[in-house]
Coordinates of C-alpha atoms in Angstrom, one line a residue:
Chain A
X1 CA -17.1 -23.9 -30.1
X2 CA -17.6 -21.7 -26.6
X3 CA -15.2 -22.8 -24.0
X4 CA -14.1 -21.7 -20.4
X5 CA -11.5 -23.8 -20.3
X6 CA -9.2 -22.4 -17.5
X7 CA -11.5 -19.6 -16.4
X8 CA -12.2 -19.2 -13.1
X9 CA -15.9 -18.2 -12.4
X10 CA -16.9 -16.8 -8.9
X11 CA -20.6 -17.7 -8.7
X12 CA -22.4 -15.6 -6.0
X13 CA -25.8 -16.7 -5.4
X14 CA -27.7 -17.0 -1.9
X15 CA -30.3 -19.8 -3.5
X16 CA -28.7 -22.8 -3.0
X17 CA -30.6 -25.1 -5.7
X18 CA -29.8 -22.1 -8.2
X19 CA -26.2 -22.6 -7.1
X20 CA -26.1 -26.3 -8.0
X21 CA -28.3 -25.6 -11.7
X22 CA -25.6 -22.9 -12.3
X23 CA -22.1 -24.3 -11.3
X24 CA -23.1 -27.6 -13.7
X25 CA -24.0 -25.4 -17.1
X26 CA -20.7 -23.8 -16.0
X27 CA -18.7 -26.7 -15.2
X28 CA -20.1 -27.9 -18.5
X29 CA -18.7 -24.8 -20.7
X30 CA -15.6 -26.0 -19.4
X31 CA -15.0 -23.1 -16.1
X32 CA -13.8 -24.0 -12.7
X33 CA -16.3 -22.7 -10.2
X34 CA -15.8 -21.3 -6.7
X35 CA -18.8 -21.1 -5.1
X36 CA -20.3 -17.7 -2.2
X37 CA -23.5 -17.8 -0.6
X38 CA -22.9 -13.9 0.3
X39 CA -20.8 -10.5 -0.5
X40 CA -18.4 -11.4 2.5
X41 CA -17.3 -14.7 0.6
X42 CA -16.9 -13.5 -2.5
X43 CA -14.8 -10.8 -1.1
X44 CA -12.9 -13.5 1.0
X45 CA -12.2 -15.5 -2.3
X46 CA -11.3 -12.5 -4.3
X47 CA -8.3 -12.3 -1.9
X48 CA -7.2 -15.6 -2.2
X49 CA -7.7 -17.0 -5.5
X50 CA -7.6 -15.2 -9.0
X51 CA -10.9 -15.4 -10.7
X52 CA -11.1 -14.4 -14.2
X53 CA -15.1 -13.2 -13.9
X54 CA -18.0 -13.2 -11.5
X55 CA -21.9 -14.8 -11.9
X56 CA -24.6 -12.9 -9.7
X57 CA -27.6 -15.4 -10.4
X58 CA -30.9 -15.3 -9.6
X59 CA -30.3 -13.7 -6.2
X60 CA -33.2 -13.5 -3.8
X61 CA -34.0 -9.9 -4.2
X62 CA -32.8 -6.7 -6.1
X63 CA -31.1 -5.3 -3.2
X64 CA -29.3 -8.6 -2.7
X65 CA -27.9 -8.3 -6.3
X66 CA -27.0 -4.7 -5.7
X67 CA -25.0 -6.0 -2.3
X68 CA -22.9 -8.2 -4.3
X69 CA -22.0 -5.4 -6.7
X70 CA -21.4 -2.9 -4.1
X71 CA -19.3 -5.3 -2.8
X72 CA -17.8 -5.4 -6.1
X73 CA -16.6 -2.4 -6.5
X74 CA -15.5 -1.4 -3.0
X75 CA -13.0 -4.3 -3.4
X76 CA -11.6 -4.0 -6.5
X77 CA -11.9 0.2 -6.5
X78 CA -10.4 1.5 -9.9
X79 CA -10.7 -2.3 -11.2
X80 CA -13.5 -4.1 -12.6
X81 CA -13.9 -8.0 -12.8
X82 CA -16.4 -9.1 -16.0
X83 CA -19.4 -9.4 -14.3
X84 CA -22.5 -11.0 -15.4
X85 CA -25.6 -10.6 -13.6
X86 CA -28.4 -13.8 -14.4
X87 CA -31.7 -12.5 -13.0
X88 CA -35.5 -13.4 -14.3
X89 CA -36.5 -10.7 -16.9
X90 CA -39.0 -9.5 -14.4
X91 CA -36.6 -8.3 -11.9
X92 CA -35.5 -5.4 -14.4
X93 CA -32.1 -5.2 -13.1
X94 CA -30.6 -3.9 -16.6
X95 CA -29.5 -0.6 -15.0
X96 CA -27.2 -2.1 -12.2
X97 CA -24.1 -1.7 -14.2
X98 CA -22.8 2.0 -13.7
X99 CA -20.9 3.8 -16.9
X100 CA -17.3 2.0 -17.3
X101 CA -18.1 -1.2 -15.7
X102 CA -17.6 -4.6 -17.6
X103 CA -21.5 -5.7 -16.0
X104 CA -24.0 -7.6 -18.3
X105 CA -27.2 -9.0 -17.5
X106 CA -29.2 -12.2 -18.7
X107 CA -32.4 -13.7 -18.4
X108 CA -32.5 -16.3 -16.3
X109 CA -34.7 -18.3 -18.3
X110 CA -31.8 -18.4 -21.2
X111 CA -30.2 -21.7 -21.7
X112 CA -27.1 -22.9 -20.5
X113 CA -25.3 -22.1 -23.3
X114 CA -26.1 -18.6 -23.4
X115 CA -24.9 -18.3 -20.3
X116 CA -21.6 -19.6 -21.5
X117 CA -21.6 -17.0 -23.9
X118 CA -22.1 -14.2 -22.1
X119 CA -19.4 -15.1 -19.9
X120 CA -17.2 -15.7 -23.0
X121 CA -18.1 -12.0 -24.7
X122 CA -17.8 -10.7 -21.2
X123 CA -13.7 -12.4 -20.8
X124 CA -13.3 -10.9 -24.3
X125 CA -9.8 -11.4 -25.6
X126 CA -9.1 -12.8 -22.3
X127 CA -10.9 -15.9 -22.4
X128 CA -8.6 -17.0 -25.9
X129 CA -5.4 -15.8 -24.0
X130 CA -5.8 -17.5 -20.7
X131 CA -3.1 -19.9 -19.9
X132 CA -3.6 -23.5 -18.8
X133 CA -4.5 -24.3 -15.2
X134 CA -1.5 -26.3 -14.7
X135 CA 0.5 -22.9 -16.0
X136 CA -1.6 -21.0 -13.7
X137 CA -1.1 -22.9 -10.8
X138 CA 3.0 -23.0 -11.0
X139 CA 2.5 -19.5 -11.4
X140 CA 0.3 -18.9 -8.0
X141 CA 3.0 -21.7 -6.3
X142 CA 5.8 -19.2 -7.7
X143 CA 4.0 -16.2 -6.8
X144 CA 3.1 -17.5 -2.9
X145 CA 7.0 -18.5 -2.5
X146 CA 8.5 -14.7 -3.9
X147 CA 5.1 -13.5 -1.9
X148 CA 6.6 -15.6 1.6
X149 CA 10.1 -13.9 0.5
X150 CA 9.3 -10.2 0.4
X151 CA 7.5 -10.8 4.1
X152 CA 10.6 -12.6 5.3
X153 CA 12.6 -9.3 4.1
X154 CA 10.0 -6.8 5.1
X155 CA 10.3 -8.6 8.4
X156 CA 13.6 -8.8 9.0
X157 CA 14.2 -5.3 7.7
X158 CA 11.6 -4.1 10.7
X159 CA 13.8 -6.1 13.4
X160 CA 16.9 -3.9 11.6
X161 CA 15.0 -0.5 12.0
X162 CA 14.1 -1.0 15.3
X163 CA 17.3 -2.0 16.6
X164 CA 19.2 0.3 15.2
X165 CA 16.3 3.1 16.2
X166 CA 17.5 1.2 19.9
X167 CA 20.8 2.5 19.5
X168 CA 20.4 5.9 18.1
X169 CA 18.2 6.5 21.4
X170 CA 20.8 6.0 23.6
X171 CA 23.3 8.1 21.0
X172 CA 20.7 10.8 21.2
X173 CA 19.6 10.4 25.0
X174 CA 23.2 10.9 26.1
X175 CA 24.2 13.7 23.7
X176 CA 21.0 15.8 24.7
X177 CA 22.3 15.4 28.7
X178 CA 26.3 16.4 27.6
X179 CA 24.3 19.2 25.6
X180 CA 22.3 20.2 28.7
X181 CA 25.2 20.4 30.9
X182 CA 24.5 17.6 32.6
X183 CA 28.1 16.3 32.5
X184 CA 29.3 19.7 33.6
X185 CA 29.7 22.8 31.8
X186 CA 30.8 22.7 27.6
X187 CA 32.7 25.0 26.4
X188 CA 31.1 27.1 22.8
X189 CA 33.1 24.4 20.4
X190 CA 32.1 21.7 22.5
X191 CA 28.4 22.5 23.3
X192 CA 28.5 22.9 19.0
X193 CA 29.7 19.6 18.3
X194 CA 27.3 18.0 20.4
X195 CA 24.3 19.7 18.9
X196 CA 25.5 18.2 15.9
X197 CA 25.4 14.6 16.9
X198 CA 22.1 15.2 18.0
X199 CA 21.0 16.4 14.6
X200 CA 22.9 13.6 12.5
X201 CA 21.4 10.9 15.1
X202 CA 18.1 12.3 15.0
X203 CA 17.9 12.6 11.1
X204 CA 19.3 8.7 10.8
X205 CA 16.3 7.7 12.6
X206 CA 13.9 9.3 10.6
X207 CA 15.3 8.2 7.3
X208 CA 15.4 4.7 8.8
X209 CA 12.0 4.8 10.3
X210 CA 10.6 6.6 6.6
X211 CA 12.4 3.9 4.7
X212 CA 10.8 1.1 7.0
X213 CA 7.5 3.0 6.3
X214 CA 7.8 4.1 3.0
X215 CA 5.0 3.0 0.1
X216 CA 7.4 0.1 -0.8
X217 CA 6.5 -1.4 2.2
X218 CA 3.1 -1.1 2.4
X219 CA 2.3 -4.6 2.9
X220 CA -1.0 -4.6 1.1
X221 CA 1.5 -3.7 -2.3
X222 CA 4.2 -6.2 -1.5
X223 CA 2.9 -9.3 0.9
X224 CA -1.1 -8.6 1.4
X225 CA -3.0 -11.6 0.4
X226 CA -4.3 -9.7 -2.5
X227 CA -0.6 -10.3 -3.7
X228 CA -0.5 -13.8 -2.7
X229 CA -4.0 -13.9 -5.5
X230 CA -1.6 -12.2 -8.2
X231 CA 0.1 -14.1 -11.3
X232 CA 3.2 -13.3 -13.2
X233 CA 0.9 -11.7 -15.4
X234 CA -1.1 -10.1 -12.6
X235 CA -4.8 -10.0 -11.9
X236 CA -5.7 -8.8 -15.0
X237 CA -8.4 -6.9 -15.1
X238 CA -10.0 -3.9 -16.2
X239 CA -7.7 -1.1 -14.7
X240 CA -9.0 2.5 -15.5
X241 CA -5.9 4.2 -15.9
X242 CA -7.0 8.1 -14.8
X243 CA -8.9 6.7 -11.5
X244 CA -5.1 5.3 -10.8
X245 CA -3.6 8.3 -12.0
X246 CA -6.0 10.2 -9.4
X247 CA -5.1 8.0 -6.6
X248 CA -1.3 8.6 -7.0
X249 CA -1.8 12.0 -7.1
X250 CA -4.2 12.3 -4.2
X251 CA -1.7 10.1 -2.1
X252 CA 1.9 12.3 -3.2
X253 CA -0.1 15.1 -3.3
X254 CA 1.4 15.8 0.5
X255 CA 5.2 14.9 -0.4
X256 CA 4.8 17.8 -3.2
X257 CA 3.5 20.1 -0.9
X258 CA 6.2 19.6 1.7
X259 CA 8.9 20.0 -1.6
X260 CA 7.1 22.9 -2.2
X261 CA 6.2 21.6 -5.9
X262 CA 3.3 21.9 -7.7
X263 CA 1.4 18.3 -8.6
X264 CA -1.0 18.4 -11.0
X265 CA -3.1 15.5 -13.3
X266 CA -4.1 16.7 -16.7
X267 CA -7.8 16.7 -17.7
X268 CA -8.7 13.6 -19.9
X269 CA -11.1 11.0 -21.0
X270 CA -11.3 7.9 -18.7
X271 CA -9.1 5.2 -20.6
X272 CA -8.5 1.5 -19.9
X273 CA -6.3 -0.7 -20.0
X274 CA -6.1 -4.9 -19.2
X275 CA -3.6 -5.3 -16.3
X276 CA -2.6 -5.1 -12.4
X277 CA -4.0 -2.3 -11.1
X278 CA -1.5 -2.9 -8.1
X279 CA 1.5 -3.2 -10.4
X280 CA 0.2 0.0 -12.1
X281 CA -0.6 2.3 -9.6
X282 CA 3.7 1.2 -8.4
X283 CA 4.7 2.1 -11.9
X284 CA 2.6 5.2 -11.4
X285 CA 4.2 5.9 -7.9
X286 CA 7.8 5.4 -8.5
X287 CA 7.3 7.5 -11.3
X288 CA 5.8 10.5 -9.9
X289 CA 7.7 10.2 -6.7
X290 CA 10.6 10.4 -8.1
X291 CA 10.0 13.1 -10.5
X292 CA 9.0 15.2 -7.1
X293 CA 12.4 14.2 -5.8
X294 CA 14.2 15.6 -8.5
X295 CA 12.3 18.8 -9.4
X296 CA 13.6 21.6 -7.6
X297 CA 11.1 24.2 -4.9
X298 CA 9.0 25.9 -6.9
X299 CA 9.0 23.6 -10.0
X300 CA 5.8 21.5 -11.2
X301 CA 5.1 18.1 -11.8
X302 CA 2.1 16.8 -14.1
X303 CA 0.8 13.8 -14.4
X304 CA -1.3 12.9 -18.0
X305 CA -3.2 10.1 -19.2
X306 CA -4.0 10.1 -22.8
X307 CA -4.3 7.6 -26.6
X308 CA -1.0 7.7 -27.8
X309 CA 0.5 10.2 -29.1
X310 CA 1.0 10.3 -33.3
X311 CA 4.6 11.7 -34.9
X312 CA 4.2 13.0 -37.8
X313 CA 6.2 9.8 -39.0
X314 CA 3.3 7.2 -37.9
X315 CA 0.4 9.2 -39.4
X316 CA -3.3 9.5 -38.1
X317 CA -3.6 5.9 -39.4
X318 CA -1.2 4.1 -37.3
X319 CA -2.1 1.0 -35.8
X320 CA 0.4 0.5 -33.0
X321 CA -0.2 3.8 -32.1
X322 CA -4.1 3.8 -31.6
X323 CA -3.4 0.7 -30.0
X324 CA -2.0 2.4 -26.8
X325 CA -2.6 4.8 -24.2
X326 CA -0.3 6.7 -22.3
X327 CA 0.8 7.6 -18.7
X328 CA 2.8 10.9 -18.8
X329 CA 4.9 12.6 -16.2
X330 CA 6.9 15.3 -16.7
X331 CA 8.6 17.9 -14.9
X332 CA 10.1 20.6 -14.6
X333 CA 13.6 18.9 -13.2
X334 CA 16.9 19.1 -15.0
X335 CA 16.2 16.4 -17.2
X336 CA 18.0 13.3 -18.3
X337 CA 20.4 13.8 -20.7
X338 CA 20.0 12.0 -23.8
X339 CA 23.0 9.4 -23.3
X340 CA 21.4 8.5 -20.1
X341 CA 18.2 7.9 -21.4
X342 CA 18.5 4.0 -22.0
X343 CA 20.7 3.4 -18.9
X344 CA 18.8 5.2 -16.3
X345 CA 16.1 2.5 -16.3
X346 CA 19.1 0.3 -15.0
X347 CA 18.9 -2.2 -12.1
X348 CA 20.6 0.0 -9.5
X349 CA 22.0 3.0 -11.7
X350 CA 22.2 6.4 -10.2
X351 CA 23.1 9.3 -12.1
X352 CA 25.3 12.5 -11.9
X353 CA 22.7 14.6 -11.0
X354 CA 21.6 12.3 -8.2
X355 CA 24.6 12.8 -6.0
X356 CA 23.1 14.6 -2.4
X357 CA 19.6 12.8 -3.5
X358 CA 18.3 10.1 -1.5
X359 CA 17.6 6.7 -3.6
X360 CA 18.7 3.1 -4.6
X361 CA 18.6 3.7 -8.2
X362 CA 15.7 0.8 -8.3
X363 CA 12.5 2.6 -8.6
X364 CA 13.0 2.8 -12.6
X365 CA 13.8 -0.5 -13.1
X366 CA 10.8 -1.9 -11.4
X367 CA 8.8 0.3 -14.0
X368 CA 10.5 -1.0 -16.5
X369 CA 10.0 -4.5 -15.5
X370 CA 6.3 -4.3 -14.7
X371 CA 5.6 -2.0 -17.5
X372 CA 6.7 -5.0 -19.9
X373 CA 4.8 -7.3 -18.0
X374 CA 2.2 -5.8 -19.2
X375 CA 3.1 -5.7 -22.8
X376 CA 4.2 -2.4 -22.7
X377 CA 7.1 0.6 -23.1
X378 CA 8.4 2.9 -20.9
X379 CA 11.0 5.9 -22.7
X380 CA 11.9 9.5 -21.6
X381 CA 12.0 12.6 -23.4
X382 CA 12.8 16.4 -23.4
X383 CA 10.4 18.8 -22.0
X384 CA 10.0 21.9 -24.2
X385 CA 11.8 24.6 -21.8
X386 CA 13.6 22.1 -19.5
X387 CA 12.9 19.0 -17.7
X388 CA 12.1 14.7 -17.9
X389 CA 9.0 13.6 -19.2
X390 CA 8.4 9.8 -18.6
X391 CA 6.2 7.8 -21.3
X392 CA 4.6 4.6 -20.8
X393 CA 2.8 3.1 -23.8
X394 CA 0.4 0.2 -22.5
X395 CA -2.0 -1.6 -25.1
X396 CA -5.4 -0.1 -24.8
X397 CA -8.6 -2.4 -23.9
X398 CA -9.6 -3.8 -26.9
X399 CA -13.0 -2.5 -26.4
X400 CA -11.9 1.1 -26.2
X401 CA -9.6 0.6 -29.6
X402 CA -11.9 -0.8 -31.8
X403 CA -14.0 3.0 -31.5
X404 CA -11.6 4.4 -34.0
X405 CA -11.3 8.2 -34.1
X406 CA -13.6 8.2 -31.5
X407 CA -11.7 9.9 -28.2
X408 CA -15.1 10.3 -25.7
X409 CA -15.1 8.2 -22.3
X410 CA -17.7 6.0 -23.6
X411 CA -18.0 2.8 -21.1
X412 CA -16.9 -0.7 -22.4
X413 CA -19.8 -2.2 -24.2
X414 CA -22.0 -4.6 -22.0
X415 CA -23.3 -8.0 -23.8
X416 CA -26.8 -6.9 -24.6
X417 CA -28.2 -10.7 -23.3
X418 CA -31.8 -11.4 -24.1
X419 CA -33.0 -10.4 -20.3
X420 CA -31.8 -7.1 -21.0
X421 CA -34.7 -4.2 -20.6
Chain B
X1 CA 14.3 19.7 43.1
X2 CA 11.6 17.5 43.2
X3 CA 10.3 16.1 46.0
X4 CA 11.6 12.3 46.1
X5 CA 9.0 11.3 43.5
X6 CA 9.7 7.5 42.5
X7 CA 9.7 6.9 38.5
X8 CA 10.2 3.0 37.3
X9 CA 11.9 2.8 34.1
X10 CA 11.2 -0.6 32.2
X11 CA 13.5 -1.4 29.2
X12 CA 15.1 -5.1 28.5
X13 CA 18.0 -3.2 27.2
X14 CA 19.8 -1.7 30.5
X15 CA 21.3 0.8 29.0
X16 CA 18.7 2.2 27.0
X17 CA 17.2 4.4 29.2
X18 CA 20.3 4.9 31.6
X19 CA 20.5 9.0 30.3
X20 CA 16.9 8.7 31.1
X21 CA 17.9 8.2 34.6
X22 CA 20.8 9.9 35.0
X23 CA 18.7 13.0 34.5
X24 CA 15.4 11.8 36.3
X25 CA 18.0 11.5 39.5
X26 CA 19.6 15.1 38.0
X27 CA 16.4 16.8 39.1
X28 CA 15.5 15.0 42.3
X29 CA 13.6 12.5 41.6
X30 CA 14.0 8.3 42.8
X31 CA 14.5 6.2 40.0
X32 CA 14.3 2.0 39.9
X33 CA 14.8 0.2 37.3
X34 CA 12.6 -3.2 35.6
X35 CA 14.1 -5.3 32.4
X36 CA 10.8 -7.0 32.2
X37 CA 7.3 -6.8 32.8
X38 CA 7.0 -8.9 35.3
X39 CA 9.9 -7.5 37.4
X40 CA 8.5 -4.4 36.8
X41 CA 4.1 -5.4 38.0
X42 CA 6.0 -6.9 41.1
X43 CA 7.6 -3.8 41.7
X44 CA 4.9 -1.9 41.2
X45 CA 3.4 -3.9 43.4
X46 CA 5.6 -3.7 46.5
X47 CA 6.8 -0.3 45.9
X48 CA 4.2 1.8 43.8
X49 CA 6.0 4.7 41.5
X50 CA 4.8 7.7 40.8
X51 CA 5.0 7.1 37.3
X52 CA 6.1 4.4 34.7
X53 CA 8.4 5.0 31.6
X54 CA 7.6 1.5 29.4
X55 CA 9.4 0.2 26.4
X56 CA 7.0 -2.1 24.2
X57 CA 9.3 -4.5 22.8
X58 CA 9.9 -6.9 25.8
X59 CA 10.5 -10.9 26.1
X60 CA 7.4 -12.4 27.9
X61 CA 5.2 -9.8 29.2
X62 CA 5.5 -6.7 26.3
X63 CA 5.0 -3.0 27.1
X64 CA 1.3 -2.7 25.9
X65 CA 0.6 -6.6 28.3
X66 CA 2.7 -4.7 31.1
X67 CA 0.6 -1.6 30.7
X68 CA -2.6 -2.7 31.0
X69 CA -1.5 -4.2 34.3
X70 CA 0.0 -1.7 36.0
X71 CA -3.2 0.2 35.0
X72 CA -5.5 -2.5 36.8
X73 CA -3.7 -2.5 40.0
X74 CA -3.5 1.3 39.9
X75 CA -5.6 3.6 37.8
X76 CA -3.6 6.2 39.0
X77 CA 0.1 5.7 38.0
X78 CA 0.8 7.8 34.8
X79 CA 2.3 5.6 32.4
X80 CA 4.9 6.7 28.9
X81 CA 5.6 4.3 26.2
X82 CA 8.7 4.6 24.7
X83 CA 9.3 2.7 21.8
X84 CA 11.6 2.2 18.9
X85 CA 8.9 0.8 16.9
X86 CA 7.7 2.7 13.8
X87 CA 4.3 1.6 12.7
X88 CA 1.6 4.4 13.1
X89 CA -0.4 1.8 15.0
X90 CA 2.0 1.2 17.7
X91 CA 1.0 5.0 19.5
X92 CA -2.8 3.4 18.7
X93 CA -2.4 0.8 20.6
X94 CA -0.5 2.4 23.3
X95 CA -3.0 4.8 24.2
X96 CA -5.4 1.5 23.7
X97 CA -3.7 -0.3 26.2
X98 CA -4.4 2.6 28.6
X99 CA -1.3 5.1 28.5
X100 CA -0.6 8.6 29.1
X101 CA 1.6 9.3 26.7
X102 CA 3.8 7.9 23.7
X103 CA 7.0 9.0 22.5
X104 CA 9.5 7.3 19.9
X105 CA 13.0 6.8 20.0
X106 CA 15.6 7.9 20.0
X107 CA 13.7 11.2 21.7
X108 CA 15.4 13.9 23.3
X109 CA 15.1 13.4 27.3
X110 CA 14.3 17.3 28.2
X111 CA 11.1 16.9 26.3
X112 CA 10.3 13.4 28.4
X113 CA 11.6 15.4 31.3
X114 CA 8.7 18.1 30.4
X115 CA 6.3 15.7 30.4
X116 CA 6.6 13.4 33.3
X117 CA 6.6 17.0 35.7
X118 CA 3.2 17.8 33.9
X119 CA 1.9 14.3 34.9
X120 CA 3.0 14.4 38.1
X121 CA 1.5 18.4 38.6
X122 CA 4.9 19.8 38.7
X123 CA 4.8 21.3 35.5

């Protein structure tokens, strides 16, 4: 039997009598349903509330339906929420879904239940996984308190910087006038030790004011209310790993240039995965960023998203490993040696090498700890000829492993409903 | 030496700009000094500067309030934000607010210095 049981369904239409037709079949399949008359809402919700997939139905006209979708995707970017568009067969609106998105369409004149059922296919694996409402409640409650927390730091770590940045003006407003003489002459040693008071001042400030600033604290990443939406488990969704990988890159790609490193992604196939894209693209971040940290001028960094790579051990026809795909990035640093390898994804472990290298030693173990969130691993290895290469294995969208062998980018299968053209 | 050109400094923290001063009054110019915006519009008021140095993060009135003010009972009076603040948006909203220019602490005064002669035409 077909249930929705603790699904949440985002039904967009702008017709209100559709609105009451639809919300009952779905309410009757078991589904909570939030209700939006227009893009803006459903936007608006989708920043407040997790929904597990959207219903477009019967909107007044195509361009209406292609409003909502836009809307879609300029929200959720490299993400895609299971979307299922119900529209009268004569509206031909079978071609709205572009390649990779998780967008089927119905008839409108289907029954309730096949409505239910093309939401169901569309959740996928999801649908049987999903946790109880009562779990996913204590889990948003949980989830809003740590999301009150990190603003409460993030503030009171602002009030820090800019006091202190207070200070250091006055450290380096008075050591610029002894430097200019405006004290009375300095003598050579003198004048020197005051230029480097100016330096050491001015160089506290701007590692306080980076820190303050830094991607950690990007509030949309830590307190946003798109964090306040997110579970333990995260908004899962359909994440495509190499737009992600492309975002990172494209946002470090500055930092490498200043370090004088080369940052590069690998070509590849689009792949997907079921997850966070937020909690992702930080995995993604501390793990590039710090690989730039720690490859010397001149070096290269590469970033690689790929299936899984076999050992000869596992064989072509191993199941965990076409199971997975992988996020790679590898430098060309000093490496990790290999009795470090387990410790260095440590809460607060810093190695050897590190000494003279900014860092808290905490990047890692977030990766760690979001990359099992997600059911993953995370390892390092050698690189052929010197450096770290950083592995995380995350399950693979169902959809994508069930195409065995096959290693093309094609787009996660849509539910072929009975209004399709 | 400048000619007796009158720059208000406005900063809740008294010492905060005191080097500022001490080398405003170095090169000839009058200084006074405000802790708050409102000491500072009255005083801009009975005794107009030439030119306003404004810290942003004040009790009551803050820098940007204090700015727009000074700017509406005189067009004329250059006006530089300094600020220990570190958003990107706080230099947006400066310059929204009507100011001439935006610096961020600590900064070194010669620069400051530079800058208030080329408002006033000196430089």
């Amino acid at each position: 039997m077909m249930s929705l049981r603790s699904v949440t369904v985002a039904l967009v239409t702008d017709q209100p009598s559709v609105a009451r037709a639809r919300e009952r079949a779905l309410q009757a399949g078991g589904a909570e349903v939030r209700n939006c008359a227009s893009p803006h809402e459903l936007v608006r919700l989708l920043t407040t509330e997790v929904v597990d997939a959207v219903v477009v139905a019967e909107m007044g006209s195509r361009p209406a339906m292609e409003a909502i979708l836009g809307a879609l995707r300029q929200e959720l970017r490299a993400q895609m929420l299971p979307t299922l568009v119900v529209a009268p067969r004569e509206a031909r609106v079978g071609d709205l879904a572009a390649p990779g998105e998780l967008v089927s369409v119905i008839d409108a004149a289907a029954p309730d239940v096949a409505l239910i059922l093309a939401v169901t296919r569309l959740l996928g694996p999801f649908a049987r996984e999903s946790e109880s409402v009562r779990e996913r409640q204590a889990l948003n409650e949980e989830l809003a308190h740590r999301t009150a927390a990190a603003e409460a730091v993030r503030k009171a770590t602002s009030v820090v910087v800019h006091d202190a940045g207070v200070f250091l003006g006055i450290v380096v407003g008075f050591a610029c006038n002894l430097r200019d003489a405006l004290a009375g002459p300095l003598t050579a040693a003198q004048s020197e030790h005051v230029h480097r008071i100016v330096d050491a001042a001015t160089s506290t400030a701007k590692l306080l004011s980076t820190h303050a600033t830094s991607e950690l604290f990007e509030p949309e990443i830590w307190t946003g209310p798109r964090a306040a939406a997110t579970t333990r488990f995260g908004r899962r969704m359909l994440v495509d790993l190499r737009v992600l990988a492309e975002q990172v890159v494209m946002l470090l790609s500055g930092t490498a240039h200043q370090a004088e490193v080369g940052l590069t992604l690998s070509p590849g196939d689009q792949l997907h995965v079921w997850g966070d894209a937020l909690q992702l693209k930080q995995v993604t971040l501390n793990l590039v960023s710090n690989a730039l940290k720690f490859t010397p001028r001149g070096g290269r960094v590469d970033v690689a998203v790929r299936r899984a790579h076999l050992t000869p051990a596992e064989g072509d026809d191993s199941l965990s490993a076409r199971r997975r795909v992988e996020l790679v990035v590898s430098d060309t640093g000093p490496g990790i040696p290999a009795l470090d390898r387990e410790r260095v994804f440590g809460h607060g472990v810093r190695l050897v090498r590190d000494a003279g290298i900014p860092g808290s030693g905490i990047g890692l173990s977030v990766v760690r700890e979001l990359v099992a969130l997600h059911e993953g691993t995370v390892r390092v290895d050698d690189v052929p000829g010197g450096g770290a290469m950083f592995v995380v294995a995350l399950p693979i969208d169902r959809r994508q492993r069930d195409e065995r062998g096959h290693t093309g980018s094609r787009p996660p299968s849509a539910y072929p409903g009975p209004g399709s053209p | 030496m400048k000619p007796d050109l009158h720059v208000l400094l406005v900063d809740d923290n008294p010492i905060a700009l005191e080097f500022l001063e001490a080398r405003l009054k170095a090169s000839g110019y009058r200084t006074t000094v405000a802790q708050n915006g409102e000491a500072a519009l009255e005083q801009v008021r009975r005794d107009p500067p030439a030119l306003v140095v404004l810290d942003i993060t004040m009790p009551e009135l803050n820098g940007y309030q204090t700015c727009r003010q000074i700017k509406l009972v005189s067009k004329e009076i250059p006006v530089i934000i300094v600020t220990a603040k570190t958003e990107k948006a706080d230099r947006f909203w400066a310059f929204q607010a009507g100011a001439d220019e935006f610096f961020n602490k600590p900064f070194d005064p010669s620069v400051v210095l530079q800058r208030i002669a080329q408002l006033l035409g000196k430089g």
